[in-house]
Amino acid sequence: MYRSNTCGELRLSDAGKEVTLAGWVQRTRKMGGMTFVDLRDRYGITQLVFNEAIDAQLCERANKLGREYCIQVIGTVSERESKNKNIPTGEIEIIAKEMNILSESATPPFTIEDNTDGGDDIRMKYRYLDLRRPTVRKNLELRHRMTIIIRNFLDSKNFIEVETPILIGSTPEGARDFVVPSRMNPGQFYALPQSPQTLKQLLMVSGFDRYFQIAKCFRDEDLRADRQPEFTQIDCEMSFVDQEDVICLFEDMARCLFKEVLNVELPEKLQQMTWHEAMRRFGSDKPDLRFGMEFVELMDVLKTGTFAVFDQAEYIGGICVPGCADYTRKQLDQLTDFVKRPQVGAKGLVYIKYNADGTVKSSIDKFYDAETLQKVKEKMGANDGDLVLILSGDKTNKTRTQLCTLRLEMADRLGLRDKKKFECLWIVDFPLFEWSDEEQRLMATHHPFTMPNPDDIPLLDSHPEQVRAKAYDFVCNGIEVGGGSLRIHDSKLQAKMFDILGFTPERAMAQFGFLINAFKYGAPPHAGLAFGLDRFVSIMAGLDSIRDCIAFPKNNSGRDVMLDAPGELDPKQLEELQLKIDLRQE
């Protein structure tokens, strides 16, 4: 045996036992004729004691141990004189009598501590060392625990886990595909799945009734904190269900996870908010409900013919920031610069300070009288001491999105986005289509197989942009954690959808012929949902990025700096694939 116990296991009740431990040297300390070594493994830390008076040669060997040496120690469990209440093993220590160095270690490029001195780049390059840090390892342990809970929950609801292929055909509708050349079929390519969407629908046609998969998905997108080129979905599909069936079941799953993992009780029934209401109140289809500052539209109060910027606007809206009327001119200028950044895109910012002494100071004083500013105060529900921030624009939803960014910025400044508070809801009644300026056509908001709201089907011919989808998103703390929809199972309705999206019958058949043909053989009504496992874990762990709950993530350029991937192929490989590289000159 390399070990009889782990480094997090022994307690005072084990005093007197002879044990064998194995792990990594966290740190060493020499005090008089004693050398103390903290030995670490996945389970915890145990203090080892080497006594010069008992075995001088062994103590001398211990003095030469470096950080991250991998060692095995045999010794006796003893009660510590100076106890450490910060760790579970802090009441005991091991009086060492034998030591084997299993593997020496070079000096690590950063300290293997919770508060490390390593920056992101160096930690990602040596990710195998970063994963030794307890804070990082705990995220992976949390991910494992959540995955087990999810599997057990879905199994109890009669779901069957089915693996779907990773090498599939390309479906350019949506995000960019990662493509894989086929050596056996020169000039042809597989794609890596953006999701198992069509495959899980085929499983419903196959009569599987309830499917799930912890599925790897791939999208060639620009990256941000909650995106990686490869990510993991809790992918599910059900037959003979309606929207409420799906929402109720997966609300129960979320409730189970929050209770089991965090001992947090979600409400018995989560709020459902329509997409239009979410945009009107928060400027986002994933609103953060942990704090207020809801939007108030001010068109009727401020569109008076006295201020050209507002008079020409299609939308004027504001938020009331409590207790911030004391913001300085410098702070307000910083906010103006913030909303003018290209990432936000506003042309400017209007403020009204309702001071604690009852006076009013505004950037639009010369355009509006005191009576109008008082009307704004009443409509905003502002009190003395509050700050009102206003944006306007010629496109309603674009301006609302800008105001949403400002709302979140103010919440961050005021510390209102508490990671230990959880506000979950469902967003429903999404638009079925959205206009693409790039493509100059309607695109599917979710995907081409989403069921239109039956009440809106007559609008498909006349006003498709007004059609609502039978789609739903699960949102927690301003993050879209999961989403899904009812699927079209009627071939004629699916053909109409393809037509509206600009697919010729030939192109639709070429791209989705397998699904179209399958629907000819008695397709059941079905619906599905996919949760982002990485995002769910990051919320539970209180992380700012999904990267820290993925074992080997990519950086913001989509590179694996540890494996140095992507990289160039050997010329022989390119020859076998019958490919030539001809890079464009930028």
PDB file of C-alpha atoms in Angstrom, residues 339-447:
ATOM      1  CA  VAL A 339     -22.129  54.450 -21.894  1.00  0.00           C
ATOM      2  CA  LYS A 340     -20.294  56.012 -24.854  1.00  0.00           C
ATOM      3  CA  ARG A 341     -17.862  53.083 -25.127  1.00  0.00           C
ATOM      4  CA  PRO A 342     -18.235  51.129 -28.400  1.00  0.00           C
ATOM      5  CA  GLN A 343     -19.335  48.074 -26.398  1.00  0.00           C
ATOM      6  CA  VAL A 344     -22.354  50.060 -25.126  1.00  0.00           C
ATOM      7  CA  GLY A 345     -22.862  52.527 -27.968  1.00  0.00           C
ATOM      8  CA  ALA A 346     -24.967  55.296 -26.386  1.00  0.00           C
ATOM      9  CA  LYS A 347     -24.488  58.872 -27.599  1.00  0.00           C
ATOM     10  CA  GLY A 348     -24.714  60.415 -24.165  1.00  0.00           C
ATOM     11  CA  LEU A 349     -26.169  60.305 -20.666  1.00  0.00           C
ATOM     12  CA  VAL A 350     -28.623  62.602 -18.907  1.00  0.00           C
ATOM     13  CA  TYR A 351     -28.670  62.828 -15.114  1.00  0.00           C
ATOM     14  CA  ILE A 352     -30.964  64.392 -12.537  1.00  0.00           C
ATOM     15  CA  LYS A 353     -29.753  64.672  -8.934  1.00  0.00           C
ATOM     16  CA  TYR A 354     -32.562  64.953  -6.412  1.00  0.00           C
ATOM     17  CA  ASN A 355     -30.417  66.188  -3.552  1.00  0.00           C
ATOM     18  CA  ALA A 356     -31.016  65.303   0.092  1.00  0.00           C
ATOM     19  CA  ASP A 357     -31.798  68.965   0.876  1.00  0.00           C
ATOM     20  CA  GLY A 358     -34.643  69.012  -1.680  1.00  0.00           C
ATOM     21  CA  THR A 359     -32.758  70.887  -4.412  1.00  0.00           C
ATOM     22  CA  VAL A 360     -32.461  69.508  -7.937  1.00  0.00           C
ATOM     23  CA  LYS A 361     -29.402  69.549 -10.197  1.00  0.00           C
ATOM     24  CA  SER A 362     -29.587  68.225 -13.746  1.00  0.00           C
ATOM     25  CA  SER A 363     -27.694  68.169 -17.031  1.00  0.00           C
ATOM     26  CA  ILE A 364     -30.951  69.304 -18.726  1.00  0.00           C
ATOM     27  CA  ASP A 365     -31.814  72.219 -16.383  1.00  0.00           C
ATOM     28  CA  LYS A 366     -31.881  74.732 -19.205  1.00  0.00           C
ATOM     29  CA  PHE A 367     -34.403  72.701 -21.234  1.00  0.00           C
ATOM     30  CA  TYR A 368     -36.931  71.796 -18.536  1.00  0.00           C
ATOM     31  CA  ASP A 369     -38.562  73.754 -15.715  1.00  0.00           C
ATOM     32  CA  ALA A 370     -38.755  72.643 -12.108  1.00  0.00           C
ATOM     33  CA  GLU A 371     -42.314  71.373 -12.557  1.00  0.00           C
ATOM     34  CA  THR A 372     -41.246  68.933 -15.319  1.00  0.00           C
ATOM     35  CA  LEU A 373     -38.296  67.670 -13.263  1.00  0.00           C
ATOM     36  CA  GLN A 374     -40.722  67.126 -10.364  1.00  0.00           C
ATOM     37  CA  LYS A 375     -42.952  65.057 -12.680  1.00  0.00           C
ATOM     38  CA  VAL A 376     -39.903  62.943 -13.594  1.00  0.00           C
ATOM     39  CA  LYS A 377     -39.214  62.456  -9.880  1.00  0.00           C
ATOM     40  CA  GLU A 378     -42.767  61.262  -9.261  1.00  0.00           C
ATOM     41  CA  LYS A 379     -42.814  58.955 -12.273  1.00  0.00           C
ATOM     42  CA  MET A 380     -39.426  57.469 -11.365  1.00  0.00           C
ATOM     43  CA  GLY A 381     -40.491  56.935  -7.751  1.00  0.00           C
ATOM     44  CA  ALA A 382     -37.349  58.830  -6.709  1.00  0.00           C
ATOM     45  CA  ASN A 383     -36.716  60.185  -3.231  1.00  0.00           C
ATOM     46  CA  ASP A 384     -34.494  63.014  -2.040  1.00  0.00           C
ATOM     47  CA  GLY A 385     -30.924  61.711  -2.194  1.00  0.00           C
ATOM     48  CA  ASP A 386     -31.518  59.638  -5.343  1.00  0.00           C
ATOM     49  CA  LEU A 387     -29.889  59.899  -8.760  1.00  0.00           C
ATOM     50  CA  VAL A 388     -31.876  59.420 -11.989  1.00  0.00           C
ATOM     51  CA  LEU A 389     -29.956  58.347 -15.109  1.00  0.00           C
ATOM     52  CA  ILE A 390     -31.641  58.652 -18.519  1.00  0.00           C
ATOM     53  CA  LEU A 391     -30.808  57.318 -21.984  1.00  0.00           C
ATOM     54  CA  SER A 392     -32.628  57.903 -25.267  1.00  0.00           C
ATOM     55  CA  GLY A 393     -32.301  56.616 -28.807  1.00  0.00           C
ATOM     56  CA  ASP A 394     -33.945  56.047 -32.168  1.00  0.00           C
ATOM     57  CA  LYS A 395     -34.252  52.266 -31.675  1.00  0.00           C
ATOM     58  CA  THR A 396     -36.225  51.175 -28.636  1.00  0.00           C
ATOM     59  CA  ASN A 397     -34.682  47.790 -27.848  1.00  0.00           C
ATOM     60  CA  LYS A 398     -31.163  48.956 -28.676  1.00  0.00           C
ATOM     61  CA  THR A 399     -31.531  51.815 -26.169  1.00  0.00           C
ATOM     62  CA  ARG A 400     -33.043  49.470 -23.593  1.00  0.00           C
ATOM     63  CA  THR A 401     -30.022  47.184 -23.984  1.00  0.00           C
ATOM     64  CA  GLN A 402     -27.713  50.153 -23.381  1.00  0.00           C
ATOM     65  CA  LEU A 403     -29.709  51.131 -20.300  1.00  0.00           C
ATOM     66  CA  CYS A 404     -29.473  47.530 -19.080  1.00  0.00           C
ATOM     67  CA  THR A 405     -25.675  47.706 -19.246  1.00  0.00           C
ATOM     68  CA  LEU A 406     -25.767  50.933 -17.235  1.00  0.00           C
ATOM     69  CA  ARG A 407     -28.135  49.350 -14.687  1.00  0.00           C
ATOM     70  CA  LEU A 408     -25.739  46.428 -14.161  1.00  0.00           C
ATOM     71  CA  GLU A 409     -22.772  48.790 -13.882  1.00  0.00           C
ATOM     72  CA  MET A 410     -24.515  50.778 -11.150  1.00  0.00           C
ATOM     73  CA  ALA A 411     -25.449  47.557  -9.337  1.00  0.00           C
ATOM     74  CA  ASP A 412     -21.789  46.481  -9.410  1.00  0.00           C
ATOM     75  CA  ARG A 413     -20.706  49.869  -8.057  1.00  0.00           C
ATOM     76  CA  LEU A 414     -23.216  49.628  -5.227  1.00  0.00           C
ATOM     77  CA  GLY A 415     -22.458  45.970  -4.425  1.00  0.00           C
ATOM     78  CA  LEU A 416     -26.002  44.827  -5.168  1.00  0.00           C
ATOM     79  CA  ARG A 417     -25.115  41.642  -7.096  1.00  0.00           C
ATOM     80  CA  ASP A 418     -24.681  39.360  -4.102  1.00  0.00           C
ATOM     81  CA  LYS A 419     -23.322  35.977  -5.259  1.00  0.00           C
ATOM     82  CA  LYS A 420     -24.921  34.262  -2.260  1.00  0.00           C
ATOM     83  CA  LYS A 421     -28.393  35.451  -3.244  1.00  0.00           C
ATOM     84  CA  PHE A 422     -30.244  33.607  -6.011  1.00  0.00           C
ATOM     85  CA  GLU A 423     -33.153  34.951  -8.052  1.00  0.00           C
ATOM     86  CA  CYS A 424     -34.415  32.532 -10.699  1.00  0.00           C
ATOM     87  CA  LEU A 425     -37.205  32.914 -13.254  1.00  0.00           C
ATOM     88  CA  TRP A 426     -38.425  31.714 -16.635  1.00  0.00           C
ATOM     89  CA  ILE A 427     -38.530  33.969 -19.691  1.00  0.00           C
ATOM     90  CA  VAL A 428     -41.297  32.906 -22.099  1.00  0.00           C
ATOM     91  CA  ASP A 429     -42.997  34.104 -25.318  1.00  0.00           C
ATOM     92  CA  PHE A 430     -39.817  34.923 -27.218  1.00  0.00           C
ATOM     93  CA  PRO A 431     -40.147  36.249 -30.765  1.00  0.00           C
ATOM     94  CA  LEU A 432     -39.967  33.309 -33.163  1.00  0.00           C
ATOM     95  CA  PHE A 433     -37.837  35.319 -35.600  1.00  0.00           C
ATOM     96  CA  GLU A 434     -35.316  38.135 -35.394  1.00  0.00           C
ATOM     97  CA  TRP A 435     -34.056  40.376 -38.169  1.00  0.00           C
ATOM     98  CA  SER A 436     -30.423  40.008 -39.208  1.00  0.00           C
ATOM     99  CA  ASP A 437     -28.859  43.204 -40.594  1.00  0.00           C
ATOM    100  CA  GLU A 438     -25.904  41.138 -41.801  1.00  0.00           C
ATOM    101  CA  GLU A 439     -28.041  38.601 -43.703  1.00  0.00           C
ATOM    102  CA  GLN A 440     -30.863  41.061 -44.492  1.00  0.00           C
ATOM    103  CA  ARG A 441     -33.485  38.452 -43.665  1.00  0.00           C
ATOM    104  CA  LEU A 442     -35.414  36.935 -40.797  1.00  0.00           C
ATOM    105  CA  MET A 443     -33.469  34.373 -38.763  1.00  0.00           C
ATOM    106  CA  ALA A 444     -34.747  31.863 -36.229  1.00  0.00           C
ATOM    107  CA  THR A 445     -34.325  33.351 -32.744  1.00  0.00           C
ATOM    108  CA  HIS A 446     -33.532  29.877 -31.388  1.00  0.00           C
ATOM    109  CA  HIS A 447     -33.473  27.349 -34.247  1.00  0.00           C
TER     110      HIS A 447
END
